[in-house]
């Protein structure tokens, strides 16, 4: 069996669900599946590369956005094979998932991946497209910009975020500008910043706010199968 360390929470969930026993290590942020019993190797941005090397993995799986190049270079310098994914849209997520699972020793394509592709083949979308601002951090305020997986997820659900053509992928903008943009809805995920009913909506008084699962908005793994339905429900509830 291939011995794997995952530095990406969504890929951790995907590998654990598909190739039980393959994972030797994962980050502190790898929360799914619940009860995952593997060695923890630090955060996605500050993994303990010496500890990873000591686990002697056959493969480390990473992501070009989630993980830092110097850490991945250090692992390669220690003789560890690193597979780096790049995911900017939903079709790309399916391609990269198939590549990762094959590299991790999956004997066959998992059913959850087929179910996820079927769910995104005809996702629920409103009759009228809506506009959104999508903060992903506070202090400073950061929002979805160009060329992001989460932005493509929302677009496929009929929601066009207003900074999709910004020069930066995650621009830092004054909150006054975000309010003045007057979107139809403000989408507030619970990760990477944990927006809640008591932390976030109060800044956007007068604008509908949709509190959504960050796992369903930004993760690519088994959660993709239920993401269209759950995100759609949250968005429709906010716009009623």
Short mmCIF file of C-alpha atoms in Angstrom, two decimals:
data_model
loop_
_atom_site.label_atom_id
_atom_site.label_comp_id
_atom_site.label_asym_id
_atom_site.label_seq_id
_atom_site.Cartn_x
_atom_site.Cartn_y
_atom_site.Cartn_z
CA UNK A 1 0.00 0.00 0.00
CA UNK A 2 1.19 3.52 -0.82
CA UNK A 3 2.08 5.45 2.34
CA UNK A 4 0.68 8.99 2.09
CA UNK A 5 0.91 12.27 3.98
CA UNK A 6 -1.73 14.84 3.05
CA UNK A 7 -1.25 18.58 3.45
CA UNK A 8 -4.72 19.45 2.14
CA UNK A 9 -7.84 18.86 4.27
CA UNK A 10 -10.15 18.09 1.35
CA UNK A 11 -7.66 15.63 -0.15
CA UNK A 12 -7.24 14.02 3.27
CA UNK A 13 -10.96 13.31 3.33
CA UNK A 14 -10.91 12.02 -0.25
CA UNK A 15 -8.02 9.60 0.35
CA UNK A 16 -9.38 8.40 3.69
CA UNK A 17 -12.75 7.62 2.10
CA UNK A 18 -11.23 5.84 -0.89
CA UNK A 19 -8.01 4.14 0.23
CA UNK A 20 -8.45 3.26 3.93
CA UNK A 21 -5.13 2.86 5.69
CA UNK A 22 -3.08 4.79 3.13
CA UNK A 23 -2.75 7.95 5.21
CA UNK A 24 0.23 8.06 7.56
CA UNK A 25 -0.04 11.76 8.36
CA UNK A 26 -2.22 14.82 7.88
CA UNK A 27 -2.35 18.45 8.97
CA UNK A 28 -3.88 19.77 12.16
CA UNK A 29 -6.66 21.25 9.99
CA UNK A 30 -7.67 17.93 8.47
CA UNK A 31 -10.98 17.54 10.29
CA UNK A 32 -12.67 14.95 8.07
CA UNK A 33 -13.38 12.14 8.38
CA UNK A 34 -14.16 12.56 12.06
CA UNK A 35 -11.87 10.54 14.28
CA UNK A 36 -9.10 10.23 11.71
CA UNK A 37 -6.25 8.56 13.61
CA UNK A 38 -3.00 9.59 11.90
CA UNK A 39 0.10 11.53 12.89
CA UNK A 40 -0.49 15.28 12.77
CA UNK A 41 2.24 17.24 11.02
CA UNK A 42 1.37 20.89 11.68
CA UNK A 43 -0.61 23.38 9.65
CA UNK A 44 -1.10 23.71 5.92
CA UNK A 45 1.09 26.83 5.87
CA UNK A 46 3.66 25.63 8.42
CA UNK A 47 4.02 21.84 8.22
CA UNK A 48 6.77 20.14 10.18
CA UNK A 49 8.82 18.93 7.22
CA UNK A 50 11.25 16.99 9.43
CA UNK A 51 8.38 15.11 11.02
CA UNK A 52 6.90 14.36 7.61
CA UNK A 53 10.22 13.03 6.35
CA UNK A 54 10.53 10.86 9.46
CA UNK A 55 7.23 9.20 8.55
CA UNK A 56 8.93 7.98 5.36
CA UNK A 57 5.92 8.52 3.09
CA UNK A 58 5.90 7.26 -0.47
CA UNK A 59 3.97 10.38 -1.43
CA UNK A 60 3.01 13.78 -0.03
CA UNK A 61 -0.08 15.36 -1.58
CA UNK A 62 -0.31 19.14 -1.64
CA UNK A 63 -1.99 22.07 -3.39
CA UNK A 64 -0.37 25.07 -5.06
CA UNK A 65 -2.67 27.50 -3.23
CA UNK A 66 -2.97 25.77 0.13
CA UNK A 67 0.70 25.01 0.71
CA UNK A 68 3.90 27.04 0.45
CA UNK A 69 6.50 26.27 -2.21
CA UNK A 70 9.48 26.42 0.23
CA UNK A 71 7.96 23.65 2.36
CA UNK A 72 7.35 21.47 -0.67
CA UNK A 73 10.87 22.14 -1.92
CA UNK A 74 12.25 21.08 1.47
CA UNK A 75 10.37 17.80 1.26
CA UNK A 76 11.66 17.15 -2.24
CA UNK A 77 15.20 17.95 -1.08
CA UNK A 78 14.77 15.28 1.60
CA UNK A 79 13.94 12.75 -1.12
CA UNK A 80 10.16 12.76 -0.71
CA UNK A 81 7.89 12.61 -3.75
CA UNK A 82 5.38 15.47 -3.75
CA UNK A 83 2.24 15.62 -5.89
CA UNK A 84 0.93 19.18 -6.20
CA UNK A 85 -2.63 19.81 -7.32
CA UNK A 86 -4.00 22.94 -8.98
CA UNK A 87 -7.76 23.44 -8.73
CA UNK A 88 -9.42 26.56 -10.10
CA UNK A 89 -12.85 25.21 -11.11
CA UNK A 90 -15.19 22.27 -10.59
CA UNK A 91 -14.09 20.24 -13.67
CA UNK A 92 -10.49 20.73 -12.58
CA UNK A 93 -11.35 19.40 -9.14
CA UNK A 94 -12.66 16.17 -10.63
CA UNK A 95 -9.56 15.76 -12.79
CA UNK A 96 -7.20 16.36 -9.91
CA UNK A 97 -9.11 14.10 -7.55
CA UNK A 98 -8.88 11.24 -10.03
CA UNK A 99 -5.13 11.86 -10.40
CA UNK A 100 -4.54 11.98 -6.64
CA UNK A 101 -6.56 8.87 -5.88
CA UNK A 102 -4.77 6.88 -8.57
CA UNK A 103 -1.40 8.02 -7.21
CA UNK A 104 -2.49 6.99 -3.72
CA UNK A 105 -3.28 3.47 -4.85
CA UNK A 106 -7.03 3.49 -5.39
CA UNK A 107 -8.01 0.22 -7.04
CA UNK A 108 -11.06 1.73 -8.73
CA UNK A 109 -12.88 5.00 -9.14
CA UNK A 110 -14.92 5.61 -5.95
CA UNK A 111 -18.70 5.85 -6.03
CA UNK A 112 -18.66 9.21 -4.24
CA UNK A 113 -16.72 10.74 -7.12
CA UNK A 114 -19.32 9.55 -9.63
CA UNK A 115 -22.07 10.90 -7.38
CA UNK A 116 -20.30 14.25 -7.11
CA UNK A 117 -19.89 14.56 -10.87
CA UNK A 118 -23.57 13.70 -11.34
CA UNK A 119 -24.58 16.33 -8.78
CA UNK A 120 -22.62 19.02 -10.61
CA UNK A 121 -23.81 17.96 -14.07
CA UNK A 122 -27.12 19.75 -13.40
CA UNK A 123 -26.83 21.76 -10.17
CA UNK A 124 -29.86 23.66 -8.86
CA UNK A 125 -29.80 27.26 -10.00
CA UNK A 126 -32.23 30.13 -9.44
CA UNK A 127 -34.34 31.43 -12.32
CA UNK A 128 -32.57 34.79 -12.06
CA UNK A 129 -28.83 35.09 -11.53
CA UNK A 130 -27.75 37.04 -8.47
CA UNK A 131 -24.65 39.01 -7.53
CA UNK A 132 -22.54 38.46 -4.44
CA UNK A 133 -19.59 39.62 -2.42
CA UNK A 134 -17.76 36.72 -0.76
CA UNK A 135 -15.49 37.62 2.17
CA UNK A 136 -13.01 34.93 3.18
CA UNK A 137 -11.20 36.88 5.90
CA UNK A 138 -11.74 39.73 8.32
CA UNK A 139 -9.13 42.15 9.73
CA UNK A 140 -8.21 42.81 6.99
CA UNK A 141 -11.20 42.13 4.81
CA UNK A 142 -10.40 39.80 1.92
CA UNK A 143 -12.83 38.55 -0.71
CA UNK A 144 -12.93 36.11 -3.58
CA UNK A 145 -11.35 37.60 -6.67
CA UNK A 146 -10.45 36.12 -10.04
CA UNK A 147 -9.91 32.50 -10.96
CA UNK A 148 -10.97 30.69 -7.77
CA UNK A 149 -12.57 27.32 -7.21
CA UNK A 150 -15.17 28.79 -4.83
CA UNK A 151 -16.05 31.44 -7.37
CA UNK A 152 -16.68 28.78 -10.01
CA UNK A 153 -18.81 26.80 -7.53
CA UNK A 154 -21.02 29.84 -6.95
CA UNK A 155 -21.21 30.69 -10.65
CA UNK A 156 -22.54 27.20 -11.37
CA UNK A 157 -25.25 27.85 -8.78
CA UNK A 158 -26.32 31.09 -10.44
CA UNK A 159 -24.33 33.48 -8.26
CA UNK A 160 -21.85 35.89 -9.84
CA UNK A 161 -19.43 37.39 -7.35
CA UNK A 162 -18.58 40.99 -8.08
CA UNK A 163 -14.79 40.73 -7.95
CA UNK A 164 -14.43 37.84 -10.39
CA UNK A 165 -12.43 40.07 -12.74
CA UNK A 166 -10.23 41.67 -10.09
CA UNK A 167 -6.49 41.59 -10.80
CA UNK A 168 -5.90 39.64 -7.58
CA UNK A 169 -7.30 36.25 -6.61
CA UNK A 170 -8.02 37.33 -3.02
CA UNK A 171 -8.04 41.13 -2.94
CA UNK A 172 -7.94 43.09 0.31
CA UNK A 173 -10.62 45.75 0.16
CA UNK A 174 -12.12 48.29 2.58
CA UNK A 175 -15.37 47.02 3.98
CA UNK A 176 -16.96 50.32 2.96
CA UNK A 177 -16.26 49.39 -0.66
CA UNK A 178 -17.82 45.96 -0.18
CA UNK A 179 -21.00 47.52 1.19
CA UNK A 180 -21.08 50.14 -1.56
CA UNK A 181 -20.90 47.39 -4.20
CA UNK A 182 -24.50 46.59 -3.18
CA UNK A 183 -24.55 42.88 -4.01
CA UNK A 184 -27.78 40.91 -3.96
CA UNK A 185 -26.25 38.75 -1.22
CA UNK A 186 -23.14 38.59 0.95
CA UNK A 187 -21.86 35.01 1.16
CA UNK A 188 -20.11 34.31 4.47
CA UNK A 189 -18.38 30.89 4.76
CA UNK A 190 -17.22 29.43 8.07
CA UNK A 191 -13.67 28.95 6.79
CA UNK A 192 -10.95 30.02 6.40
CA UNK A 193 -12.37 32.77 8.63
CA UNK A 194 -15.19 31.48 10.79
CA UNK A 195 -18.04 33.85 10.04
CA UNK A 196 -21.10 33.27 12.23
CA UNK A 197 -24.49 34.86 12.77
CA UNK A 198 -22.83 37.04 15.43
CA UNK A 199 -19.63 37.80 13.51
CA UNK A 200 -19.97 39.17 10.01
CA UNK A 201 -23.58 39.97 9.09
CA UNK A 202 -23.68 42.99 11.43
CA UNK A 203 -21.18 44.75 9.15
CA UNK A 204 -23.51 44.38 6.15
CA UNK A 205 -26.72 45.76 7.67
CA UNK A 206 -29.45 45.98 5.06
CA UNK A 207 -27.88 43.35 2.79
CA UNK A 208 -28.99 39.69 2.77
CA UNK A 209 -26.28 37.44 4.19
CA UNK A 210 -25.92 33.71 3.51
CA UNK A 211 -23.93 31.80 6.11
CA UNK A 212 -22.54 28.76 4.30
CA UNK A 213 -20.30 25.80 5.01
CA UNK A 214 -16.73 26.49 3.96
CA UNK A 215 -16.27 22.78 3.47
CA UNK A 216 -18.99 22.76 0.83
CA UNK A 217 -17.85 26.00 -0.81
CA UNK A 218 -14.08 25.45 -0.91
CA UNK A 219 -13.31 21.73 -0.44
CA UNK A 220 -12.97 19.27 -3.31
CA UNK A 221 -13.62 15.75 -2.10
CA UNK A 222 -16.63 13.71 -0.94
CA UNK A 223 -18.37 16.93 0.16
CA UNK A 224 -18.79 17.85 -3.51
CA UNK A 225 -21.66 15.38 -3.81
CA UNK A 226 -23.91 17.31 -1.43
CA UNK A 227 -22.48 20.80 -1.99
CA UNK A 228 -24.89 21.92 -4.77
CA UNK A 229 -27.96 21.09 -2.68
CA UNK A 230 -26.73 22.50 0.63
CA UNK A 231 -25.22 25.66 -0.80
CA UNK A 232 -28.32 26.21 -2.92
CA UNK A 233 -30.55 25.90 0.14
CA UNK A 234 -28.47 28.42 2.12
CA UNK A 235 -28.46 30.90 -0.75
CA UNK A 236 -32.20 30.63 -1.35
CA UNK A 237 -32.92 31.08 2.36
CA UNK A 238 -30.89 34.29 2.45
CA UNK A 239 -32.63 35.74 -0.62
CA UNK A 240 -36.21 35.09 0.49
#
